[in-house]
GROMACS .gro file of C-alpha atoms in nm:
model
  369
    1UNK     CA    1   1.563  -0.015   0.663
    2UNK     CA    2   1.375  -0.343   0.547
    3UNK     CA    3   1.339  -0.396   0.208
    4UNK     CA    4   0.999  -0.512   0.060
    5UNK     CA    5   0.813  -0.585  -0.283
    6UNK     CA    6   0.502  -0.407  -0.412
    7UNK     CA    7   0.317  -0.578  -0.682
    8UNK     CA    8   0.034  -0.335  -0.714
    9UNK     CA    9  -0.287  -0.435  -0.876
   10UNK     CA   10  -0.324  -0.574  -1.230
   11UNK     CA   11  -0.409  -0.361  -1.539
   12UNK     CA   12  -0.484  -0.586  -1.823
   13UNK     CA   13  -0.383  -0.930  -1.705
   14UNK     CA   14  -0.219  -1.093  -1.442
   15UNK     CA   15   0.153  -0.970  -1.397
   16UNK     CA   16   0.459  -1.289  -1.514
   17UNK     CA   17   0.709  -1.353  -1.372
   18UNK     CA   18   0.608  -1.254  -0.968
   19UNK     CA   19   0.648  -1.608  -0.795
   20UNK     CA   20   0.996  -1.681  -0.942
   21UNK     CA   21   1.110  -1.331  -0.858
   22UNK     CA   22   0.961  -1.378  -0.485
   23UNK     CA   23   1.124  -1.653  -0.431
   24UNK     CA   24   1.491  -1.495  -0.554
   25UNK     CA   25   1.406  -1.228  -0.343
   26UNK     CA   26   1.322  -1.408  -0.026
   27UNK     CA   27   1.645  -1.629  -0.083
   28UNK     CA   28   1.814  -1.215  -0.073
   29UNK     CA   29   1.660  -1.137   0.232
   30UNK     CA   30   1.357  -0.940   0.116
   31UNK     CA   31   1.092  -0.867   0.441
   32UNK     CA   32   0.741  -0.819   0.286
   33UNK     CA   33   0.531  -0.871  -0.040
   34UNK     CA   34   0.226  -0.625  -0.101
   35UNK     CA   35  -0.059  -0.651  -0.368
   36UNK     CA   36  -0.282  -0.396  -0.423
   37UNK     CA   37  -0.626  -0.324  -0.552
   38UNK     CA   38  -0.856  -0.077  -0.745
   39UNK     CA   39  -1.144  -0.156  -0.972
   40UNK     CA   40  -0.993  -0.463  -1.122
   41UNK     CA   41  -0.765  -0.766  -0.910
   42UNK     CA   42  -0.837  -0.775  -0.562
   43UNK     CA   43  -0.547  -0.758  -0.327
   44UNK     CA   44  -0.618  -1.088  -0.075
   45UNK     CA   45  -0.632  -1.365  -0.339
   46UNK     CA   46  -0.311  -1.246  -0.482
   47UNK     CA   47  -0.134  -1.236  -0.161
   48UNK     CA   48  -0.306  -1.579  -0.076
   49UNK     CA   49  -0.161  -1.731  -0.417
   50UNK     CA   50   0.180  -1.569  -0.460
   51UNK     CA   51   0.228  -1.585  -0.072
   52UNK     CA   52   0.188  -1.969  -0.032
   53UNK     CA   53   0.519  -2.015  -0.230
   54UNK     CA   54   0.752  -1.825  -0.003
   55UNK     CA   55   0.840  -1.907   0.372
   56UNK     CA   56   0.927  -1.635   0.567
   57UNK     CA   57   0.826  -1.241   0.421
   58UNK     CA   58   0.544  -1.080   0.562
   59UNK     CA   59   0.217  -1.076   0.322
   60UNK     CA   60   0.085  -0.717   0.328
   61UNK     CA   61  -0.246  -0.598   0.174
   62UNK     CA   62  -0.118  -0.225   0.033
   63UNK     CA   63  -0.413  -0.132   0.021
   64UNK     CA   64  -0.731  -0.302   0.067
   65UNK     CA   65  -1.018  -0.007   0.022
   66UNK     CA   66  -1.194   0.007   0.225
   67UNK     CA   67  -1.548   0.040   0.059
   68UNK     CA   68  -1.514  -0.342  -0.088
   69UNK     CA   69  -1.587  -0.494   0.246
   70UNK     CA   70  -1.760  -0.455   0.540
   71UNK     CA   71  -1.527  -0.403   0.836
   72UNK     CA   72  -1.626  -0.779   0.963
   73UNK     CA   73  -1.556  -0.956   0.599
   74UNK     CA   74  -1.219  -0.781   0.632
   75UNK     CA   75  -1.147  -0.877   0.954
   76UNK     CA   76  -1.225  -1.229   0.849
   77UNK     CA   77  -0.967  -1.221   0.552
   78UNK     CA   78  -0.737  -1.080   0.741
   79UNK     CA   79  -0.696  -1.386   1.043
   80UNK     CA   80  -0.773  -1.628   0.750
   81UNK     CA   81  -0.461  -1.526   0.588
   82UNK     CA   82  -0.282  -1.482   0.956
   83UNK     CA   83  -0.373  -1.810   1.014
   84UNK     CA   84  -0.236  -1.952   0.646
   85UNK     CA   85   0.073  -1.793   0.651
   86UNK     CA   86   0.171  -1.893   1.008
   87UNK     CA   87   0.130  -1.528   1.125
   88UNK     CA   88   0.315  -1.331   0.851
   89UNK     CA   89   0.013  -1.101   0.779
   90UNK     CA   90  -0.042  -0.700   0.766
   91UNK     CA   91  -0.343  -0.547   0.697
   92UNK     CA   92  -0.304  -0.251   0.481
   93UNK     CA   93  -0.610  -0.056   0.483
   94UNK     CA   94  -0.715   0.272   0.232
   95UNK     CA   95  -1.019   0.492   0.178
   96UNK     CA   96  -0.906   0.509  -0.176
   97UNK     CA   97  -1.118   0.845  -0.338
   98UNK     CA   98  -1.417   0.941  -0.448
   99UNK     CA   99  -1.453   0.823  -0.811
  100UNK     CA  100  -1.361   0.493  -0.699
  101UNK     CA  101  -1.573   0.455  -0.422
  102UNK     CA  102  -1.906   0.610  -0.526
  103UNK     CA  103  -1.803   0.451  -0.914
  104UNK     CA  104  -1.715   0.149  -0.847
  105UNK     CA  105  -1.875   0.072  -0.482
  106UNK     CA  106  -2.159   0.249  -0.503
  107UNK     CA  107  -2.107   0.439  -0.171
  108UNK     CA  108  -2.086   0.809  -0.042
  109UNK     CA  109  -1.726   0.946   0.015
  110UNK     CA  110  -1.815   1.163   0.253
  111UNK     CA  111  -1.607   1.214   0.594
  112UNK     CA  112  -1.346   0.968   0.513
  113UNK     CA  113  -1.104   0.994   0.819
  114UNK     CA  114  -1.466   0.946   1.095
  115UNK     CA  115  -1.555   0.654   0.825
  116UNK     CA  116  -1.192   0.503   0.894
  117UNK     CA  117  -1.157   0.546   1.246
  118UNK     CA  118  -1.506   0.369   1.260
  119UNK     CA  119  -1.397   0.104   0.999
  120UNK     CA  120  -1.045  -0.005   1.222
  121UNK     CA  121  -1.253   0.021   1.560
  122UNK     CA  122  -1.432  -0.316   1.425
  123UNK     CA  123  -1.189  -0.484   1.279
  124UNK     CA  124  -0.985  -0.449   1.616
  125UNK     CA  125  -1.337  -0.549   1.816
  126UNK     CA  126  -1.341  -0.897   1.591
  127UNK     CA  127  -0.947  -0.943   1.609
  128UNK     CA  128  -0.958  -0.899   1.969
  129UNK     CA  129  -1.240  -1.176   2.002
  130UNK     CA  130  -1.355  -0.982   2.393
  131UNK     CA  131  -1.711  -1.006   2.342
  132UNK     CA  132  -1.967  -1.056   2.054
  133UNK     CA  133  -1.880  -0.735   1.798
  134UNK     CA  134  -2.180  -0.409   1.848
  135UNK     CA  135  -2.100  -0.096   1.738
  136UNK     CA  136  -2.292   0.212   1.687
  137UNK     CA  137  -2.164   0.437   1.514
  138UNK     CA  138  -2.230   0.691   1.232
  139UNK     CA  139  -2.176   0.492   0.942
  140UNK     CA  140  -2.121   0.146   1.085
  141UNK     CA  141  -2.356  -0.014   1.321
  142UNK     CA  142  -2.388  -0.322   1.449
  143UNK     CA  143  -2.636  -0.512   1.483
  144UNK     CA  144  -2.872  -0.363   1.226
  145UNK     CA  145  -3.132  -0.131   1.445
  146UNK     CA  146  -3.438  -0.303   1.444
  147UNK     CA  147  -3.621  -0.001   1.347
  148UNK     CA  148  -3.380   0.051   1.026
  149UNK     CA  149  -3.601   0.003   0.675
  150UNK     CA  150  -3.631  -0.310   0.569
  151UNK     CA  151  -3.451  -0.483   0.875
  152UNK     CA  152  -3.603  -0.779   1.056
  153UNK     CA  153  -3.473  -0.707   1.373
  154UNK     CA  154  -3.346  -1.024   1.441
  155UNK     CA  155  -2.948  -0.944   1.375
  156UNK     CA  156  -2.751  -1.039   1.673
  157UNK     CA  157  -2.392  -0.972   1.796
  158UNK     CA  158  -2.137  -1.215   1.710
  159UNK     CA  159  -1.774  -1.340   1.809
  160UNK     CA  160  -1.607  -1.466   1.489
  161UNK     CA  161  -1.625  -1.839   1.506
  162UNK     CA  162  -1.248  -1.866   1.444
  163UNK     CA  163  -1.007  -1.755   1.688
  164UNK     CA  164  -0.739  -1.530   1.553
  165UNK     CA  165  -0.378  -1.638   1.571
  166UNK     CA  166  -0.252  -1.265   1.677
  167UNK     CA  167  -0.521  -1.021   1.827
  168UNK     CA  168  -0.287  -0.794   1.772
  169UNK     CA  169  -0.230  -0.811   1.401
  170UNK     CA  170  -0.063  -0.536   1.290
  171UNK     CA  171  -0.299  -0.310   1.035
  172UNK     CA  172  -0.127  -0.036   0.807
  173UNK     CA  173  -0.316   0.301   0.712
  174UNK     CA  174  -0.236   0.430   0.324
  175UNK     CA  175  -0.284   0.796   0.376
  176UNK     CA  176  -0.133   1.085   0.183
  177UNK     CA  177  -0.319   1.434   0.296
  178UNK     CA  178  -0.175   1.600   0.627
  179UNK     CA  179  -0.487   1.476   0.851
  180UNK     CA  180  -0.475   1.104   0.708
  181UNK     CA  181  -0.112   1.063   0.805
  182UNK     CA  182  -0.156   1.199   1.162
  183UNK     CA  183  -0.510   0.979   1.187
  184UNK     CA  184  -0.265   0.665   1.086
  185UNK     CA  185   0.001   0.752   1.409
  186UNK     CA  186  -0.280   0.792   1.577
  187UNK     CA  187  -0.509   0.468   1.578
  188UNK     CA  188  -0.282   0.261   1.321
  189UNK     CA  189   0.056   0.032   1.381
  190UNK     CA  190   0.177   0.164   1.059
  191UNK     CA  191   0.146   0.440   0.773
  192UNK     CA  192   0.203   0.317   0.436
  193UNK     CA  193   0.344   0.658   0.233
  194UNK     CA  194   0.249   0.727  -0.142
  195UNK     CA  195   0.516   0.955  -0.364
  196UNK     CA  196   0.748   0.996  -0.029
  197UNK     CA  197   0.993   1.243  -0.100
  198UNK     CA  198   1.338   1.235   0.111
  199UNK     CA  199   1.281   1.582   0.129
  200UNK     CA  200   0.995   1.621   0.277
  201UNK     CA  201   1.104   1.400   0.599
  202UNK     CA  202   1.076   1.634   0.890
  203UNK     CA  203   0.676   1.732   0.767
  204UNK     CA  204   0.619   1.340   0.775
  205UNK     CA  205   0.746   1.322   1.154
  206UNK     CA  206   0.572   1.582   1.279
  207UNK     CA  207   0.204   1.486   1.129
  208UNK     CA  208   0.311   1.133   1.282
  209UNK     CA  209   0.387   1.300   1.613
  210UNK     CA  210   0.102   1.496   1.627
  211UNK     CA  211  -0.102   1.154   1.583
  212UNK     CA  212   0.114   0.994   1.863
  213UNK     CA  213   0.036   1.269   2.087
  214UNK     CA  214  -0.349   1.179   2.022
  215UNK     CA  215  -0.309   0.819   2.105
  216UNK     CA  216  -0.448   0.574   2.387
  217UNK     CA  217  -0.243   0.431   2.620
  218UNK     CA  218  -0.359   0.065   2.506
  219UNK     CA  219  -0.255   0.125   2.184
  220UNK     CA  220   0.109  -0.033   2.053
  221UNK     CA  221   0.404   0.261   2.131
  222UNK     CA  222   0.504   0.478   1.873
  223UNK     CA  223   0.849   0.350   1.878
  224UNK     CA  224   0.718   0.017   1.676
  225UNK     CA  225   0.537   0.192   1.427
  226UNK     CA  226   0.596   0.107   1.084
  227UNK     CA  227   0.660   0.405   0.803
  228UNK     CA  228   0.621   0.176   0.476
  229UNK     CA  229   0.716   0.381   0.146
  230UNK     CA  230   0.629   0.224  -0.182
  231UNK     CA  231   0.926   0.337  -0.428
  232UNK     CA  232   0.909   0.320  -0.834
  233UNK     CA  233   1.239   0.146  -0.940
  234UNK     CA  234   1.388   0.115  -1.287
  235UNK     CA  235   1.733   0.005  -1.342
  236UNK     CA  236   1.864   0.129  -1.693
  237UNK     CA  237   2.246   0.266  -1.783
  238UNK     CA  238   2.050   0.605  -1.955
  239UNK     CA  239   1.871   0.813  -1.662
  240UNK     CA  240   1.631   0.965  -1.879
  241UNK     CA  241   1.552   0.640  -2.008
  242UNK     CA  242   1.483   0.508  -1.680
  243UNK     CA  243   1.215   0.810  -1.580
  244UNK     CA  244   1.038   0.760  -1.948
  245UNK     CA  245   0.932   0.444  -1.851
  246UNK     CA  246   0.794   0.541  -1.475
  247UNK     CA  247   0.650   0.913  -1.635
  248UNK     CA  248   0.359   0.739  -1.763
  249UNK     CA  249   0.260   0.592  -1.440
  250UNK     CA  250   0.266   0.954  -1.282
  251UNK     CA  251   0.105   1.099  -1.544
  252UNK     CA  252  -0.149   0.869  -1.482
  253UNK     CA  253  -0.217   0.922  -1.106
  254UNK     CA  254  -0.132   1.275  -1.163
  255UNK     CA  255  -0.449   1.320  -1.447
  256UNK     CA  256  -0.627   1.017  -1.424
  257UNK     CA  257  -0.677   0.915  -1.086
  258UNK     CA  258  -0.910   1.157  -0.929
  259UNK     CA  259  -1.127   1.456  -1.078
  260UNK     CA  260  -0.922   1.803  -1.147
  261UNK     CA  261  -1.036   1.930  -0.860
  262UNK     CA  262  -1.025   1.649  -0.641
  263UNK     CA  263  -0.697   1.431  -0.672
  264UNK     CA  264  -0.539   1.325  -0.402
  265UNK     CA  265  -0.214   1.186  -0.517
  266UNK     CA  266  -0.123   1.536  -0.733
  267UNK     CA  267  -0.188   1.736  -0.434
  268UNK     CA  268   0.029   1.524  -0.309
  269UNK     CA  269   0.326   1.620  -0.498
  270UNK     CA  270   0.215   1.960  -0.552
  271UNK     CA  271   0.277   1.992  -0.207
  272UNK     CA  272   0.672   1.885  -0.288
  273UNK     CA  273   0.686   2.191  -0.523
  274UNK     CA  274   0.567   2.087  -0.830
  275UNK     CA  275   0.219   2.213  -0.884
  276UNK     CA  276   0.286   2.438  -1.254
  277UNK     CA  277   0.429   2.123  -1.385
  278UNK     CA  278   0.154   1.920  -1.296
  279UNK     CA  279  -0.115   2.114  -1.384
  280UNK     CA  280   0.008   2.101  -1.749
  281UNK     CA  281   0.048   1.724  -1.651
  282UNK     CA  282  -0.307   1.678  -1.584
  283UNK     CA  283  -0.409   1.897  -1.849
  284UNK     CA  284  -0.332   1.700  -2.156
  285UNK     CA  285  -0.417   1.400  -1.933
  286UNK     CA  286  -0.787   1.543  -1.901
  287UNK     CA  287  -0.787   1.653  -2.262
  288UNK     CA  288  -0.699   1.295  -2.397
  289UNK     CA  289  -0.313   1.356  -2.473
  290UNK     CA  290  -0.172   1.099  -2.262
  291UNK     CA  291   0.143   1.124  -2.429
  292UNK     CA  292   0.226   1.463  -2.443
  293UNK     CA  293   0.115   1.445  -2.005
  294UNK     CA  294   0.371   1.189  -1.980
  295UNK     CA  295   0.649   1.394  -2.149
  296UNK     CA  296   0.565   1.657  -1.931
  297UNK     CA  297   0.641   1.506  -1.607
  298UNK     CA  298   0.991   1.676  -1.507
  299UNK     CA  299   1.298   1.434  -1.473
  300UNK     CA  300   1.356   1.624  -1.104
  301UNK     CA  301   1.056   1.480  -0.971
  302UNK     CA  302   1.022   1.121  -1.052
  303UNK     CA  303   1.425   1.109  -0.925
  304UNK     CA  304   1.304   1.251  -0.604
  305UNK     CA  305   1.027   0.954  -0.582
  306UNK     CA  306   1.171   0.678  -0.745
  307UNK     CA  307   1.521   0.518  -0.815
  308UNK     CA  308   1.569   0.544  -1.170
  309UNK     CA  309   1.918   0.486  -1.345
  310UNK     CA  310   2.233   0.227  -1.344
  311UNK     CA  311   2.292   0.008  -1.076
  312UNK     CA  312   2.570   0.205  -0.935
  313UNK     CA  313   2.321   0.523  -0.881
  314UNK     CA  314   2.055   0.315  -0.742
  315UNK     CA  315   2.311   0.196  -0.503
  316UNK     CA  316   2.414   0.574  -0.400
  317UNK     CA  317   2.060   0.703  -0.415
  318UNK     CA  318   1.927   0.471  -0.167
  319UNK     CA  319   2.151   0.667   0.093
  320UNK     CA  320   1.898   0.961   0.083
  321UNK     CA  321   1.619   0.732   0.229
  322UNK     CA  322   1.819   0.559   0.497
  323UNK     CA  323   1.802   0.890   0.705
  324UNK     CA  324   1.446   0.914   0.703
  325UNK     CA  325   1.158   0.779   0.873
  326UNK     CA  326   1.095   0.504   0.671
  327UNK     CA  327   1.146   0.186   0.797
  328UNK     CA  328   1.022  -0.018   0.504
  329UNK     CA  329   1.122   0.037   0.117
  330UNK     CA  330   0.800  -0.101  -0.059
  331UNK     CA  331   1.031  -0.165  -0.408
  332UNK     CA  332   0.786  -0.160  -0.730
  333UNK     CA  333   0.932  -0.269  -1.100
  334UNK     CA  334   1.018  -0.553  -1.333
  335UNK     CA  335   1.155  -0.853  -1.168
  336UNK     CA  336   1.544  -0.806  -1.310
  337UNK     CA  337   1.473  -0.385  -1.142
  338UNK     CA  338   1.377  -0.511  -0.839
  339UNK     CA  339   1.649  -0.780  -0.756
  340UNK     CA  340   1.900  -0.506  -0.880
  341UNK     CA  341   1.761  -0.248  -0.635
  342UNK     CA  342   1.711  -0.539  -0.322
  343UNK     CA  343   2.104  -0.627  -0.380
  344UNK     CA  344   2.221  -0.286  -0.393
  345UNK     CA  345   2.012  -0.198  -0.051
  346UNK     CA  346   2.161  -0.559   0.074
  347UNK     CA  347   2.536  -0.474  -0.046
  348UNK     CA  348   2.552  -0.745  -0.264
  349UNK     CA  349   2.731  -0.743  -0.599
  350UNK     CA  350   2.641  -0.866  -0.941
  351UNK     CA  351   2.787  -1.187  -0.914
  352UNK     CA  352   2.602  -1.289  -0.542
  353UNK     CA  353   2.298  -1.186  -0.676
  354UNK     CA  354   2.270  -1.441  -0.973
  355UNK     CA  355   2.460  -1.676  -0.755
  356UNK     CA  356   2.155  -1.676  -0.502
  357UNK     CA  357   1.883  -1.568  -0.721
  358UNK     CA  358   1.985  -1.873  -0.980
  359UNK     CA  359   1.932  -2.105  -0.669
  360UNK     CA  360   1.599  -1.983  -0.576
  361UNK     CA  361   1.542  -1.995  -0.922
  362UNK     CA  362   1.599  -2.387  -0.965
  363UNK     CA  363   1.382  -2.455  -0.711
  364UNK     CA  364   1.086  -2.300  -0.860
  365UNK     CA  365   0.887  -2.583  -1.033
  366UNK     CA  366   0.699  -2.486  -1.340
  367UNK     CA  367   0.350  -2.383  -1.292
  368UNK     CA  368   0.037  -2.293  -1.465
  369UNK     CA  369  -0.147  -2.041  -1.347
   0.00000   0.00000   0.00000
């Protein structure tokens, strides 16, 4: 199981401390950094920024919505930054929800999974550079019909100027409800998992079979597809300690991202068993008592979603994952969590770590940013 880094998106300001940490990390064998974005820091420029300081991880959008960009403008990024990095890009791709999208984007949620399908269909047409890029389909459709209002008709089909370094660049689907995961083995090279659950393994491989079973033969085989799992870590002697400081962030996708009836990620681990506690969970969230929705997150589940605790339990926990189908451990935490955790899955000891770490370290000129 490779080991990778996601920074997430920003909240207030940008994050400290993420180049020096990359660069430990890459000198410990890390495979893959991964920014994020949701109605704040975008999650190319990031990746473009952070990215140009290390040498050989993959650089991994996880996720770009979406709704912020036409299928072609993403396309574009995407062999720009193949192209940068020397061919160390993944395009992580999302539908992200409706608050977000109609919010924030100003666009109808409606029929996500057709609206995705149609969405990778052209970003594969312009990555594969065949023929000048028309597609007509229910929400994307290209060139503009002449007769649509306000069109001038004269929109023609194009080949991007720039020919991409890998047609095949390998593009990641976010997806948490039963159809989205079998829609990403099905027309995706990877599914990147939110609140995995050990658990829970044998549901994930047969919604990823079932999307196999759907695919064309042109498409990559099923046997390189990528199961990416972003995992909360938090290294702390006190276990309880550990989960106060990732209940918050629950709590906050739990009640705050998405309406009540509406919310992808809690269904998400209401399917894992928790729904009574949750609902309490999002009900002080909804009611302003952010707090008291944090408390109530149970210890049980952010232990089965995260690595929380001293180094010697992170070490011992990360046995539960190896036997599942993730292939990629998407690590998310402070800097001194993260190189902790990346050791421990490594099977280095303390004193390796700040032996290698302390060299990357040196190297690291100072910066402004």
């Amino acid at each position: 199981m490779r080991i990778g880094i996601q920074t997430g998106y920003w909240s207030r300001r940008p994050p400290r401390g993420i180049v020096p940490a990359l660069m430990a990390a890459e000198a410990l064998g890390l495979d893959s950094v991964w920014t994020a974005e949701a109605y704040g820091s975008d999650a190319f420029t990031p990746l473009a920024w952070w990215g140009s300081r290390t040498r050989r991880v993959r650089l991994g959008t996880g996720i770009a919505q979406m709704a912020a960009r036409t299928p072609t403008a993403t396309a574009m990024a995407a062999l720009t930054l193949d192209h940068l990095s020397g061919g160390r890009f993944v395009l992580g791709l999302g539908a992200s929800g409706p608050q977000v999208v109609e919010g924030w984007y100003g666009q109808p949620y409606a029929r996500p999974l057709a609206r995705t399908r149609e969405y990778v269909d052209v970003v594969r047409q312009v990555l594969a550079r065949e023929r000048p890029v028309a597609y007509d389909g229910s929400f994307v459709r290209l060139p503009v019909p002449a007769e649509t209002p306000g069109a001038t008709g004269l929109g023609k089909a194009l080949k991007p100027t720039v020919h991409p370094l890998r047609a095949d660049l390998p593009i990641v689907l976010a997806a948490q409800g039963p159809k989205n995961v079998a829609l990403a083995g099905e027309i995706a090279d990877g599914w990147m998992a939110g609140f995995y659950a050990p658990r829970t393994d044998a549901e994930h491989r047969a919604l990823l079979a079932e999307g196999f079973a759907a695919r064309k033969e042109e498409r990559s085989p099923a046997a390189a597809f990528e199961v990416l799992a972003t995992v909360p870590v938090v290294v702390r002697d006190d276990v309880e300690a550990a989960a106060d400081v990732l209940r918050p962030h629950v709590a906050l996708y739990v009640g705050g991202m998405g309406a009540k009836g509406a919310n992808f990620h809690k269904a998400s681990l209401d399917r894992l068993g928790y729904a009574d506690a949750l609902d309490e969970v999002q009900a002080h969230y909804l009611a302003g008592r952010k707090d008291d929705a944090a408390r109530a997150v149970p210890l049980e589940l952010i232990e089965e979603v995260a690595l929380v605790g001293p180094a010697a339990k992170i070490r011992a926990d990360l046995a539960r994952w190896e036997a599942t189908a993730v292939t990629t451990m998407l690590l998310q935490g402070d800097p001194s969590s993260l190189l902790t955790a990346l050791a421990a899955a490594q099977g280095l000891g303390g004193s390796a770590v700040r032996s290698v770490a302390g060299a990357a370290l040196a190297r690291v000129a100072p910066r402004r940013v």
